[in-house]
Short mmCIF file of C-alpha atoms in Angstrom, two decimals:
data_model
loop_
_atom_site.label_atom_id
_atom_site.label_comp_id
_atom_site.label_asym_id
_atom_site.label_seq_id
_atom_site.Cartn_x
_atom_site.Cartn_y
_atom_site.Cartn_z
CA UNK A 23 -4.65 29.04 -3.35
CA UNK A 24 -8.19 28.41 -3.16
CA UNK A 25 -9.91 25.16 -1.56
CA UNK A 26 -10.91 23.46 -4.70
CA UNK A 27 -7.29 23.74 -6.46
CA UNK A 28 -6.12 22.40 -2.93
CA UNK A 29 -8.69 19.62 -2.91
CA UNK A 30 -7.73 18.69 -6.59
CA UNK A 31 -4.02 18.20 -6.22
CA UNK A 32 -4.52 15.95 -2.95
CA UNK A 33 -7.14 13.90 -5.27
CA UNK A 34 -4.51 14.02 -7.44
CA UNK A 35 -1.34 12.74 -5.00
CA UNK A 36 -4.11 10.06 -3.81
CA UNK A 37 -4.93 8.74 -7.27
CA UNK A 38 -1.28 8.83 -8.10
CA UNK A 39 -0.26 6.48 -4.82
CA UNK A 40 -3.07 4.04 -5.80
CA UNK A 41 -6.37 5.38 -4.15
CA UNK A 42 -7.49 5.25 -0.78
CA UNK A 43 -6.75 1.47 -0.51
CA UNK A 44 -2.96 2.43 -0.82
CA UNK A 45 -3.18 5.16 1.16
CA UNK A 46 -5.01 2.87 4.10
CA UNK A 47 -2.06 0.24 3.92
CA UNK A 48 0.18 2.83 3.61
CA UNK A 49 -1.02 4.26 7.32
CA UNK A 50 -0.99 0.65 8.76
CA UNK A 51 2.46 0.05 7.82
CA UNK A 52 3.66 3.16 9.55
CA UNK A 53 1.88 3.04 12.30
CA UNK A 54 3.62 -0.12 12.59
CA UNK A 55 6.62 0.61 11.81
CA UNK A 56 6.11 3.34 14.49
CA UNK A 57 4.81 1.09 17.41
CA UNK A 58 7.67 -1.34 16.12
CA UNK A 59 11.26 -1.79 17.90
CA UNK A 60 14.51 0.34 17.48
CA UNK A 61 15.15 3.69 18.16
CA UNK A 62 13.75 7.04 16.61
CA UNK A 63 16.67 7.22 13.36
CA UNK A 64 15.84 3.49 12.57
CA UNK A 65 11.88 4.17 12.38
CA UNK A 66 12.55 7.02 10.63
CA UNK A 67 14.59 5.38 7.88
CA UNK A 68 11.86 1.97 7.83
CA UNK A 69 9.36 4.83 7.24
CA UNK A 70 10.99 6.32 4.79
CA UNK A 71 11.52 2.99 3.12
CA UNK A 72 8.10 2.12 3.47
CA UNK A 73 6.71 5.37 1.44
CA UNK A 74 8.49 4.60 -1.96
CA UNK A 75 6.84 2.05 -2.79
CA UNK A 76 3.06 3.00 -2.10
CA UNK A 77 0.57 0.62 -0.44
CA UNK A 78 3.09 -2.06 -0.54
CA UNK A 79 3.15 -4.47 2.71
CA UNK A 80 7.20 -5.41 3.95
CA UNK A 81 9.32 -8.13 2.60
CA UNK A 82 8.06 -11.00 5.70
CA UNK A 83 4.22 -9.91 5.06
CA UNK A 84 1.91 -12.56 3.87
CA UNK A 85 0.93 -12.04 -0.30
CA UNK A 86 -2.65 -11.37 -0.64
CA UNK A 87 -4.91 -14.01 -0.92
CA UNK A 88 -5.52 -13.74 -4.81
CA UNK A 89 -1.87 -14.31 -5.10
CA UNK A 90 -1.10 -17.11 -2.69
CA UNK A 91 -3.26 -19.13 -4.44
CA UNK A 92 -3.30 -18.45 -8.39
CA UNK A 93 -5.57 -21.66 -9.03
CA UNK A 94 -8.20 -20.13 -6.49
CA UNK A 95 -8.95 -22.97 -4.54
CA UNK A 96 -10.36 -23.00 -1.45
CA UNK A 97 -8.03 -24.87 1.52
CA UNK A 98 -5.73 -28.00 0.44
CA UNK A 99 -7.33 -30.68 -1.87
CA UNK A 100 -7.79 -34.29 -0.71
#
């Protein structure tokens, strides 16, 4: 295999999990799962849960701030 067929299919596998965004969120999560409690199987399998869905924060994360607020407003309103 040469190195532009290899640097193809990893564009590929990166466009395909949502660009270098997801794949940034994607290392955060880990790494937090990883410095997270609970022993090596249970990081393993939060990990593992973690990867199907690309990018994607957990269940108690905060939505992102386009989506907490669909109005757009800035702060409450007096």
């Amino acid at each position: 295999m040469d190195l532009k067929s290899l640097q193809r299919k990893a564009k590929q596998l990166i466009d395909k999990r949502g660009g270098t965004e997801s794949l940034k969120a994607d290392a955060e999560e880990l790494r937090d799962v990883a410095k997270g409690p609970g022993s090596f199987t249970d990081k393993a399998k939060r990990a593992g849960e973690a990867l199907k869905d690309p990018g994607a924060k957990g269940p108690d994360a905060p939505p992102p701030a386009h989506e907490a607020d669909p109005g757009g407003r800035q702060g409450p309103t007096t």
